[in-house]
């Protein structure tokens, strides 16, 4: 049973251009590296290490400075696909990158979740909630080596960076924390995201700016045209047999 407040749909704003036509025609999701993000601190592991000294101190107990620098480079290859939890009203499109010049794609979360679980990616619960903070790269700490990794109703969990890097599962949780903390000024985007890293990058070309990850055709429920995209773009959309009956013109 799904938790209270669970929605089976999620949404993604995509620019009205040929790349989006290709994305819909070939039914894939585009996972961008952090270099493609508007916020230069989003998913910037190097910034976390710099702004939260406990992370670097803990890492230096296990690794050399050169190894840490290589880790930062590897983390820059992680792919992130961003969604919003609700269909944004037209007045809020400006809150998103290129929002006023975008279409909004509605996806079936269950189909995407099942795909990522049962494919080579083997991701259980792939959608991660984003945490918004005034200073996202500065994590609350306790002493020289411990950082706050989780809040509970009755307390807090602080963990040692040294201890975290002794267990791959704890490492995964740490990077999930770092890759889902962004500036509070973006909170109205109401974001969730899917993150691809580690072994899931082994079969992908990491020299590219991002990754095309194919998904089932029926993962798309609807496509909302919230602003007039122009005749030629509409005609290109209507040529795609898998979505032509899913278009909803709302402008």
XYZ file of N, CA and C in Angstrom:
753
model
N 0.842 -1.198 0.000
C 0.000 0.000 0.000
C 0.876 1.246 0.000
N 0.486 2.246 -0.788
C 1.255 3.478 -0.858
C 0.991 4.327 0.377
N 1.996 5.127 0.744
C 1.875 5.983 1.918
C 0.895 7.112 1.687
N 0.488 7.739 2.777
C -0.419 8.877 2.704
C 0.239 9.985 1.886
N -0.513 10.550 0.976
C 0.023 11.638 0.161
C 0.740 11.172 -1.097
N 0.830 9.850 -1.283
C 1.499 9.335 -2.477
C 0.670 9.637 -3.708
N 1.331 10.119 -4.752
C 0.667 10.338 -6.033
C 1.285 9.416 -7.060
N 0.455 8.837 -7.896
C 0.979 7.926 -8.906
C 1.483 8.663 -10.132
N 1.397 9.983 -10.141
C 1.873 10.765 -11.278
C 2.983 11.719 -10.851
N 3.841 12.028 -11.801
C 4.832 13.079 -11.613
C 4.981 13.795 -12.949
N 5.630 14.933 -12.936
C 5.613 15.817 -14.102
C 7.018 16.326 -14.400
N 7.217 16.629 -15.676
C 8.535 17.097 -16.100
C 8.359 18.160 -17.180
N 8.905 19.335 -16.952
C 8.854 20.396 -17.950
C 10.029 20.242 -18.911
N 9.703 20.258 -20.203
C 10.734 20.088 -21.226
C 10.599 21.206 -22.245
N 11.724 21.698 -22.759
C 11.680 22.831 -23.697
C 11.012 22.461 -25.018
N 10.415 23.446 -25.647
C 9.753 23.223 -26.934
C 10.808 23.297 -28.043
N 11.518 22.176 -28.252
C 12.557 22.143 -29.277
C 12.704 20.727 -29.835
N 13.632 20.558 -30.748
C 13.825 19.271 -31.419
C 14.309 18.184 -30.467
N 15.048 18.558 -29.425
C 15.531 17.560 -28.471
C 14.367 16.915 -27.720
N 13.365 17.712 -27.382
C 12.184 17.161 -26.714
C 11.390 16.268 -27.665
N 11.299 16.659 -28.920
C 10.641 15.801 -29.914
C 11.345 14.450 -29.973
N 12.670 14.466 -29.997
C 13.445 13.220 -30.032
C 13.205 12.394 -28.769
N 13.140 13.066 -27.620
C 12.912 12.392 -26.338
C 11.565 11.674 -26.326
N 10.542 12.317 -26.872
C 9.203 11.716 -26.906
C 9.102 10.627 -27.975
N 9.724 10.875 -29.093
C 9.675 9.909 -30.199
C 10.361 8.602 -29.812
N 11.458 8.713 -29.073
C 12.248 7.528 -28.720
C 12.076 7.122 -27.256
N 11.079 7.686 -26.611
C 10.669 7.404 -25.223
C 11.854 7.138 -24.286
N 12.552 8.221 -23.977
C 13.630 8.144 -22.996
C 13.564 9.350 -22.066
N 14.262 9.224 -20.938
C 14.455 10.327 -20.014
C 15.881 10.831 -20.153
N 16.051 12.132 -20.098
C 17.388 12.721 -20.163
C 17.891 12.967 -18.747
N 18.998 12.311 -18.395
C 19.647 12.497 -17.110
C 20.829 13.425 -17.304
N 20.736 14.607 -16.745
C 21.779 15.611 -16.914
C 22.849 15.469 -15.848
N 24.088 15.774 -16.225
C 25.139 15.938 -15.223
C 24.966 17.315 -14.577
N 25.632 17.524 -13.449
C 25.441 18.779 -12.722
C 25.870 19.996 -13.535
N 26.759 19.800 -14.498
C 27.216 20.921 -15.331
C 26.065 21.550 -16.107
N 24.958 20.807 -16.262
C 23.811 21.327 -16.994
C 22.782 21.999 -16.109
N 23.039 22.093 -14.799
C 22.077 22.676 -13.872
C 22.256 24.186 -13.756
N 21.147 24.870 -13.551
C 21.184 26.313 -13.363
C 21.920 26.682 -12.075
N 21.708 25.906 -11.026
C 22.342 26.140 -9.730
C 23.695 25.421 -9.705
N 24.794 26.162 -9.685
C 26.127 25.553 -9.765
C 26.478 24.740 -8.520
N 25.725 24.937 -7.424
C 25.994 24.180 -6.205
C 25.165 22.902 -6.110
N 24.183 22.756 -6.985
C 23.342 21.560 -6.983
C 24.182 20.352 -7.397
N 24.206 19.324 -6.541
C 24.940 18.076 -6.799
C 26.449 18.298 -6.915
N 26.945 19.390 -6.332
C 28.363 19.716 -6.408
C 29.063 19.134 -5.176
N 29.599 17.930 -5.334
C 30.223 17.238 -4.210
C 31.424 18.019 -3.676
N 32.160 18.636 -4.580
C 33.299 19.440 -4.165
C 32.890 20.574 -3.243
N 31.734 21.187 -3.502
C 31.247 22.282 -2.661
C 30.874 21.775 -1.270
N 30.305 20.561 -1.184
C 29.985 19.990 0.127
C 31.261 19.750 0.927
N 32.292 19.222 0.262
C 33.552 18.940 0.948
C 34.184 20.235 1.448
N 34.048 21.291 0.653
C 34.631 22.580 1.035
C 33.833 23.252 2.154
N 32.514 23.185 2.072
C 31.667 23.928 3.014
C 31.347 23.162 4.291
N 31.540 21.840 4.268
C 31.342 21.025 5.473
C 32.663 20.317 5.769
N 33.566 20.952 6.520
C 34.922 20.428 6.727
C 34.964 19.008 7.295
N 33.923 18.619 8.030
C 33.906 17.275 8.616
C 33.980 16.203 7.535
N 33.420 16.489 6.365
C 33.446 15.494 5.291
C 34.879 15.257 4.835
N 35.620 16.342 4.586
C 37.010 16.179 4.132
C 37.877 15.555 5.227
N 37.694 15.983 6.486
C 38.501 15.411 7.568
C 38.298 13.901 7.655
N 37.018 13.496 7.571
C 36.717 12.069 7.645
C 37.291 11.300 6.474
N 37.203 11.881 5.284
C 37.736 11.215 4.100
C 39.253 11.072 4.177
N 39.920 12.099 4.719
C 41.377 12.070 4.798
C 41.887 11.020 5.779
N 41.008 10.536 6.661
C 41.394 9.436 7.537
C 41.507 8.128 6.768
N 40.857 8.074 5.615
C 40.852 6.846 4.824
C 41.592 6.981 3.495
N 41.557 8.188 2.903
C 42.070 8.343 1.541
C 43.058 9.495 1.442
N 43.862 9.451 0.373
C 44.772 10.559 0.099
C 43.999 11.697 -0.547
N 44.612 12.899 -0.557
C 43.985 14.055 -1.190
C 43.753 13.786 -2.671
N 44.692 13.085 -3.311
C 44.552 12.766 -4.740
C 43.345 11.858 -4.980
N 43.141 10.901 -4.081
C 41.997 9.990 -4.217
C 40.684 10.741 -4.035
N 40.661 11.685 -3.100
C 39.454 12.489 -2.887
C 39.154 13.345 -4.109
N 40.187 13.934 -4.704
C 39.999 14.733 -5.922
C 39.446 13.872 -7.049
N 39.906 12.619 -7.143
C 39.402 11.713 -8.175
C 37.949 11.350 -7.898
N 37.595 11.193 -6.629
C 36.212 10.901 -6.253
C 35.298 12.030 -6.704
N 35.729 13.277 -6.494
C 34.929 14.437 -6.912
C 34.712 14.405 -8.416
N 35.747 14.070 -9.191
C 35.623 13.994 -10.643
C 34.623 12.909 -11.040
N 34.704 11.762 -10.370
C 33.784 10.666 -10.679
C 32.343 11.059 -10.362
N 32.152 11.775 -9.265
C 30.802 12.174 -8.879
C 30.205 13.174 -9.873
N 31.053 13.900 -10.575
C 30.555 14.829 -11.585
C 29.918 14.105 -12.770
N 30.128 12.777 -12.865
C 29.524 11.993 -13.948
C 28.129 11.482 -13.603
N 27.712 11.676 -12.373
C 26.384 11.194 -11.964
C 25.299 11.882 -12.790
N 24.297 11.117 -13.188
C 23.176 11.651 -13.957
C 21.952 11.847 -13.068
N 21.273 12.976 -13.242
C 20.101 13.297 -12.431
C 18.946 13.710 -13.339
N 17.794 13.122 -13.107
C 16.584 13.470 -13.856
C 15.582 14.077 -12.874
N 15.158 15.311 -13.136
C 14.326 16.070 -12.205
C 12.859 16.096 -12.640
N 11.975 15.940 -11.661
C 10.530 15.972 -11.874
C 9.921 16.929 -10.856
N 8.676 17.283 -11.069
C 7.919 18.008 -10.061
C 6.711 17.156 -9.666
N 6.272 17.303 -8.428
C 5.243 16.405 -7.901
C 3.853 16.692 -8.441
N 3.605 17.945 -8.831
C 2.269 18.314 -9.288
C 2.347 19.083 -10.593
N 1.269 19.027 -11.352
C 1.195 19.818 -12.578
C 1.222 21.293 -12.197
N 2.252 22.026 -12.616
C 2.331 23.435 -12.200
C 1.297 24.291 -12.916
N 0.641 25.200 -12.208
C -0.270 26.118 -12.893
C 0.518 27.031 -13.815
N -0.151 27.529 -14.801
C 0.507 28.344 -15.814
C 1.267 29.518 -15.205
N 0.719 30.118 -14.153
C 1.341 31.288 -13.527
C 2.671 30.952 -12.857
N 2.916 29.653 -12.580
C 4.147 29.249 -11.895
C 5.227 28.720 -12.834
N 4.982 28.739 -14.122
C 5.953 28.186 -15.060
C 7.283 28.919 -15.000
N 7.235 30.199 -14.671
C 8.463 30.986 -14.629
C 9.404 30.550 -13.508
N 8.922 29.711 -12.590
C 9.761 29.210 -11.511
C 10.716 28.127 -11.990
N 10.482 27.609 -13.186
C 11.286 26.522 -13.725
C 12.188 27.039 -14.839
N 13.355 26.402 -15.046
C 14.220 26.796 -16.160
C 13.473 26.696 -17.489
N 13.461 27.769 -18.256
C 12.761 27.819 -19.551
C 11.284 27.471 -19.435
N 10.718 27.690 -18.234
C 9.350 27.240 -17.967
C 8.305 27.770 -18.913
N 8.405 29.055 -19.279
C 7.390 29.648 -20.147
C 7.493 29.144 -21.584
N 8.588 28.484 -21.901
C 8.782 27.954 -23.253
C 8.864 26.433 -23.212
N 8.057 25.848 -22.304
C 8.108 24.406 -22.094
C 6.743 23.762 -22.251
N 6.779 22.452 -22.498
C 5.596 21.619 -22.356
C 5.751 20.838 -21.061
N 4.665 20.269 -20.568
C 4.731 19.505 -19.331
C 4.285 18.071 -19.605
N 5.152 17.135 -19.294
C 4.871 15.715 -19.533
C 4.458 15.061 -18.215
N 3.320 14.395 -18.229
C 2.857 13.658 -17.051
C 3.251 12.192 -17.186
N 3.967 11.696 -16.171
C 4.431 10.304 -16.178
C 3.703 9.490 -15.114
N 3.568 8.191 -15.379
C 3.061 7.245 -14.395
C 4.244 6.775 -13.556
N 4.288 7.204 -12.292
C 5.423 6.883 -11.431
C 5.582 5.380 -11.228
N 4.478 4.673 -11.113
C 4.547 3.225 -10.848
C 5.247 2.502 -11.996
N 4.922 2.878 -13.212
C 5.553 2.230 -14.368
C 7.052 2.515 -14.380
N 7.428 3.755 -14.070
C 8.843 4.104 -14.039
C 9.553 3.382 -12.898
N 8.918 3.333 -11.722
C 9.505 2.622 -10.584
C 9.731 1.150 -10.911
N 8.730 0.503 -11.504
C 8.857 -0.909 -11.857
C 9.957 -1.117 -12.887
N 10.055 -0.191 -13.836
C 11.093 -0.313 -14.860
C 12.492 -0.258 -14.237
N 12.735 0.739 -13.397
C 14.076 0.874 -12.822
C 14.404 -0.249 -11.852
N 13.400 -0.818 -11.205
C 13.641 -1.934 -10.300
C 13.995 -3.206 -11.065
N 13.309 -3.450 -12.160
C 13.435 -4.726 -12.872
C 14.379 -4.683 -14.068
N 14.984 -3.532 -14.323
C 15.956 -3.409 -15.409
C 17.369 -3.611 -14.863
N 18.354 -3.369 -15.691
C 19.753 -3.515 -15.266
C 20.117 -2.555 -14.131
N 19.308 -1.516 -13.920
C 19.633 -0.527 -12.899
C 19.305 -1.021 -11.494
N 18.295 -1.879 -11.382
C 17.909 -2.487 -10.093
C 17.758 -1.448 -8.991
N 17.055 -0.350 -9.296
C 16.841 0.714 -8.323
C 15.492 0.532 -7.630
N 15.528 0.256 -6.349
C 14.288 0.223 -5.570
C 13.984 1.640 -5.107
N 12.741 2.046 -5.215
C 12.324 3.397 -4.824
C 13.221 4.460 -5.485
N 13.219 4.537 -6.802
C 14.150 5.445 -7.495
C 13.886 6.926 -7.271
N 12.629 7.312 -6.986
C 12.316 8.727 -6.803
C 12.741 9.187 -5.410
N 13.553 10.233 -5.379
C 14.054 10.781 -4.123
C 13.515 12.193 -3.925
N 13.008 12.459 -2.733
C 12.538 13.802 -2.406
C 13.717 14.754 -2.276
N 13.524 15.970 -2.724
C 14.544 17.003 -2.599
C 14.355 17.737 -1.271
N 15.471 18.039 -0.614
C 15.469 18.807 0.626
C 15.929 20.226 0.315
N 15.204 21.205 0.820
C 15.535 22.607 0.545
C 16.133 23.250 1.794
N 17.222 23.985 1.596
C 17.924 24.592 2.717
C 18.531 25.923 2.283
N 18.664 26.847 3.237
C 19.267 28.146 2.913
C 20.728 27.998 2.512
N 21.424 27.054 3.133
C 22.830 26.787 2.812
C 22.997 25.285 2.597
N 22.572 24.785 1.457
C 22.488 23.330 1.256
C 23.820 22.593 1.335
N 24.933 23.256 1.018
C 26.219 22.552 1.050
C 26.863 22.566 2.427
N 26.228 23.242 3.390
C 26.720 23.262 4.764
C 25.816 22.373 5.610
N 26.312 21.199 5.960
C 25.521 20.235 6.715
C 25.829 20.398 8.206
N 24.792 20.357 9.018
C 24.984 20.476 10.467
C 25.925 19.371 10.945
N 26.817 19.715 11.869
C 27.836 18.766 12.309
C 27.903 18.679 13.826
N 28.623 17.658 14.289
C 28.846 17.461 15.715
C 30.295 17.006 15.884
N 31.157 17.923 16.274
C 32.572 17.578 16.389
C 33.282 17.647 15.052
N 34.450 17.038 14.993
C 35.317 17.158 13.815
C 34.987 16.194 12.681
N 34.240 15.115 12.975
C 34.071 14.076 11.966
C 32.623 13.628 11.758
N 31.690 14.149 12.533
C 30.309 13.683 12.459
C 29.403 14.729 11.808
N 28.511 14.271 10.936
C 27.537 15.151 10.300
C 26.123 14.624 10.535
N 25.174 15.535 10.464
C 23.768 15.162 10.642
C 23.265 14.506 9.361
N 22.831 13.253 9.461
C 22.356 12.533 8.279
C 20.864 12.260 8.286
N 20.223 12.418 9.444
C 18.779 12.161 9.480
C 18.158 12.814 10.701
N 16.930 13.336 10.508
C 16.171 13.907 11.611
C 14.961 13.033 11.897
N 14.671 12.849 13.190
C 13.506 12.097 13.632
C 12.628 13.024 14.474
N 11.431 12.580 14.754
C 10.536 13.382 15.598
C 11.117 13.586 16.990
N 11.882 12.602 17.465
C 12.387 12.673 18.846
C 13.911 12.796 18.921
N 14.567 13.147 17.811
C 16.019 13.283 17.893
C 16.695 13.378 16.545
N 18.022 13.253 16.574
C 18.824 13.424 15.374
C 19.844 12.294 15.274
N 20.233 11.967 14.037
C 21.261 10.956 13.819
C 22.495 11.626 13.229
N 23.595 11.593 13.986
C 24.887 12.074 13.496
C 25.762 10.850 13.216
N 26.446 10.859 12.075
C 27.303 9.735 11.723
C 28.698 10.214 11.377
N 29.656 9.354 11.659
C 31.049 9.645 11.344
C 31.316 9.388 9.864
N 31.980 10.322 9.202
C 32.351 10.128 7.792
C 33.255 8.904 7.651
N 34.159 8.716 8.605
C 35.050 7.557 8.584
C 34.242 6.268 8.606
N 33.240 6.215 9.475
C 32.391 5.026 9.584
C 31.546 4.837 8.321
N 31.016 5.931 7.779
C 30.183 5.847 6.573
C 30.950 5.189 5.429
N 32.206 5.577 5.255
C 32.976 5.072 4.122
C 33.549 3.672 4.361
N 33.106 3.019 5.430
C 33.455 1.617 5.655
C 32.346 0.688 5.179
N 31.222 1.261 4.737
C 30.051 0.472 4.354
C 29.436 1.083 3.101
N 29.413 0.329 2.005
C 28.948 0.859 0.726
C 27.506 1.316 0.804
N 26.687 0.671 1.633
C 25.289 1.093 1.764
C 25.190 2.460 2.431
N 26.059 2.699 3.408
C 26.082 4.009 4.056
C 26.616 5.076 3.108
N 27.570 4.685 2.270
C 28.100 5.621 1.263
C 26.995 6.041 0.304
N 26.204 5.071 -0.140
C 25.090 5.374 -1.050
C 24.114 6.348 -0.397
N 23.820 6.127 0.884
C 22.896 7.012 1.595
C 23.473 8.423 1.740
N 24.787 8.495 1.973
C 25.430 9.802 2.087
C 25.321 10.569 0.782
N 25.641 9.908 -0.329
C 25.582 10.602 -1.612
C 24.148 10.959 -1.988
N 23.196 10.129 -1.588
C 21.791 10.485 -1.802
C 21.457 11.772 -1.059
N 21.974 11.902 0.172
C 21.755 13.123 0.954
C 22.370 14.328 0.249
N 23.606 14.195 -0.213
C 24.299 15.312 -0.845
C 23.668 15.703 -2.176
N 23.134 14.732 -2.887
C 22.604 14.985 -4.225
C 21.134 15.396 -4.230
N 20.546 15.508 -3.045
C 19.144 15.934 -2.979
C 18.966 17.177 -2.109
N 20.033 17.885 -1.807
C 19.969 19.131 -1.043
C 20.195 20.300 -1.993
N 19.204 21.166 -2.139
C 19.369 22.331 -3.007
C 18.839 23.580 -2.304
N 19.103 24.712 -2.912
C 18.791 25.991 -2.290
C 17.288 26.183 -2.104
N 16.932 26.781 -0.968
C 15.524 26.965 -0.618
C 14.782 27.871 -1.604
N 15.507 28.683 -2.364
C 14.843 29.559 -3.327
C 14.156 28.782 -4.442
N 14.487 27.484 -4.585
C 13.853 26.651 -5.607
C 12.728 25.778 -5.034
N 12.316 26.037 -3.789
C 11.377 25.128 -3.115
C 10.031 25.012 -3.826
N 9.601 26.067 -4.533
C 8.303 26.017 -5.199
C 8.304 25.095 -6.425
N 9.474 24.611 -6.792
C 9.521 23.622 -7.872
C 9.030 22.258 -7.399
N 8.984 22.065 -6.064
C 8.368 20.862 -5.488
C 8.944 19.593 -6.136
N 10.248 19.451 -6.050
C 10.967 18.484 -6.887
C 11.166 17.116 -6.253
N 11.158 16.107 -7.112
C 11.692 14.782 -6.825
C 12.661 14.460 -7.954
N 13.585 13.548 -7.711
C 14.568 13.245 -8.757
C 15.005 11.790 -8.704
N 15.480 11.313 -9.842
C 16.090 9.987 -9.947
C 17.578 10.200 -10.182
N 18.404 9.423 -9.479
C 19.851 9.596 -9.543
C 20.492 8.316 -10.053
N 21.359 8.445 -11.047
C 22.106 7.310 -11.580
C 23.592 7.541 -11.336
N 24.214 6.625 -10.615
C 25.641 6.743 -10.341
C 26.241 5.381 -10.084
N 27.509 5.356 -9.703
C 28.176 4.106 -9.350
C 28.178 3.088 -10.475
N 27.784 1.861 -10.136
C 27.811 0.771 -11.114
C 26.858 1.011 -12.276
N 25.849 1.864 -12.081
C 24.894 2.122 -13.157
C 25.480 2.977 -14.272
N 26.675 3.513 -14.062
C 27.328 4.300 -15.106
C 28.283 3.448 -15.940
N 28.502 2.215 -15.533
C 29.528 1.388 -16.166
C 29.272 1.141 -17.650
N 28.006 1.057 -18.051
C 27.689 0.774 -19.448
C 27.325 2.042 -20.223
N 27.473 3.213 -19.579
C 27.107 4.476 -20.206
C 28.354 5.257 -20.615
N 28.212 6.099 -21.615
C 29.314 6.927 -22.092
C 29.411 8.171 -21.223
N 30.365 8.189 -20.300
C 30.481 9.295 -19.352
C 31.145 10.528 -19.956
N 31.541 10.464 -21.224
C 32.126 11.644 -21.867
C 31.051 12.620 -22.340
N 29.790 12.193 -22.321
C 28.694 13.035 -22.789
C 28.196 13.956 -21.665
N 27.342 14.908 -22.031
C 26.804 15.872 -21.060
C 25.707 15.265 -20.195
N 25.233 14.083 -20.578
C 24.169 13.418 -19.837
C 23.886 12.075 -20.471
N 22.760 11.456 -20.074
C 22.461 10.097 -20.499
C 21.008 9.966 -20.946
N 20.810 9.265 -22.054
C 19.472 8.939 -22.524
C 19.099 7.575 -21.961
N 18.100 7.538 -21.094
C 17.676 6.283 -20.470
C 16.277 5.933 -20.975
N 16.208 4.907 -21.765
C 14.932 4.511 -22.369
C 13.959 4.020 -21.304
N 12.690 4.392 -21.466
C 11.626 3.966 -20.556
C 10.476 3.397 -21.378
N 9.546 2.662 -20.762
C 8.402 2.131 -21.512
C 7.556 3.252 -22.116
N 7.025 3.019 -23.304
C 6.190 4.024 -23.974
C 4.984 4.419 -23.131
N 4.420 3.432 -22.425
C 3.200 3.727 -21.672
C 3.473 4.424 -20.344
N 4.728 4.806 -20.091
C 5.030 5.579 -18.881
C 4.491 6.999 -18.980
N 4.214 7.460 -20.203
C 3.671 8.806 -20.392
C 2.143 8.744 -20.375
N 1.521 9.509 -19.478
C 0.062 9.594 -19.406
C -0.483 10.671 -20.336
N 0.071 11.888 -20.201
C -0.416 13.032 -20.959
C 0.728 13.985 -21.233
N 0.484 14.854 -22.198
C 1.406 15.949 -22.477
C 0.588 17.229 -22.521
N 0.915 18.131 -21.605
C 0.173 19.389 -21.501
C 0.929 20.489 -22.233
N 0.207 21.159 -23.133
C 0.753 22.331 -23.804
C 0.145 23.543 -23.122
N 0.931 24.168 -22.267
C 0.432 25.234 -21.399
C 0.549 26.612 -22.040
N 1.442 26.739 -22.999
C 1.587 27.963 -23.784
C 1.575 27.577 -25.260
N 1.222 28.498 -26.094
C 1.154 28.215 -27.530
C 2.545 27.918 -28.070
N 2.800 26.665 -28.480
C 4.134 26.296 -28.938
C 4.385 26.606 -30.420
N 3.349 27.029 -31.101
C 3.485 27.286 -32.535
C 3.052 26.074 -33.344
N 2.610 26.340 -34.552
C 2.039 25.294 -35.409
C 3.039 24.194 -35.725
N 4.268 24.546 -36.086
C 5.235 23.542 -36.522
C 5.569 22.562 -35.398
N 5.695 23.058 -34.167
C 6.003 22.168 -33.048
C 4.828 21.233 -32.775
N 3.610 21.759 -32.836
C 2.421 20.922 -32.637
C 2.334 19.829 -33.700
N 2.643 20.186 -34.918
C 2.597 19.199 -36.004
C 3.604 18.081 -35.774
N 4.797 18.441 -35.255
C 5.805 17.421 -34.970
C 5.340 16.501 -33.847
N 4.690 17.071 -32.833
C 4.156 16.254 -31.748
C 3.095 15.282 -32.260
N 2.235 15.770 -33.111
C 1.126 14.955 -33.602
C 1.583 13.844 -34.543
N 2.818 13.921 -35.026
C 3.367 12.859 -35.877
C 3.821 11.649 -35.054
N 3.970 11.836 -33.749
C 4.465 10.746 -32.896
C 3.283 9.895 -32.467
N 3.178 8.720 -33.029
C 1.983 7.890 -32.854
C 1.716 7.529 -31.397
N 2.770 7.350 -30.599
C 2.588 6.907 -29.212
C 2.025 7.990 -28.308
N 2.053 9.253 -28.746
C 1.587 10.335 -27.864
C 0.497 11.208 -28.475
N 0.180 11.037 -29.753
C -0.729 11.974 -30.405
C -2.107 12.027 -29.749
N -2.511 10.943 -29.102
C -3.799 10.927 -28.411
C -3.671 11.334 -26.939
N -2.466 11.711 -26.520
C -2.233 12.105 -25.146
C -2.004 13.616 -25.015
N -2.100 14.332 -26.105
C -1.869 15.775 -26.078
C -3.064 16.505 -25.496
N -2.807 17.449 -24.620
C -3.878 18.249 -24.039
C -3.489 19.721 -24.137
N -4.254 20.452 -24.945
C -3.968 21.854 -25.184
C -4.674 22.698 -24.134
N -3.897 23.440 -23.315
C -4.475 24.164 -22.199
C -4.235 25.674 -22.306
N -3.684 26.167 -23.413
C -3.438 27.603 -23.525
C -4.637 28.309 -24.125
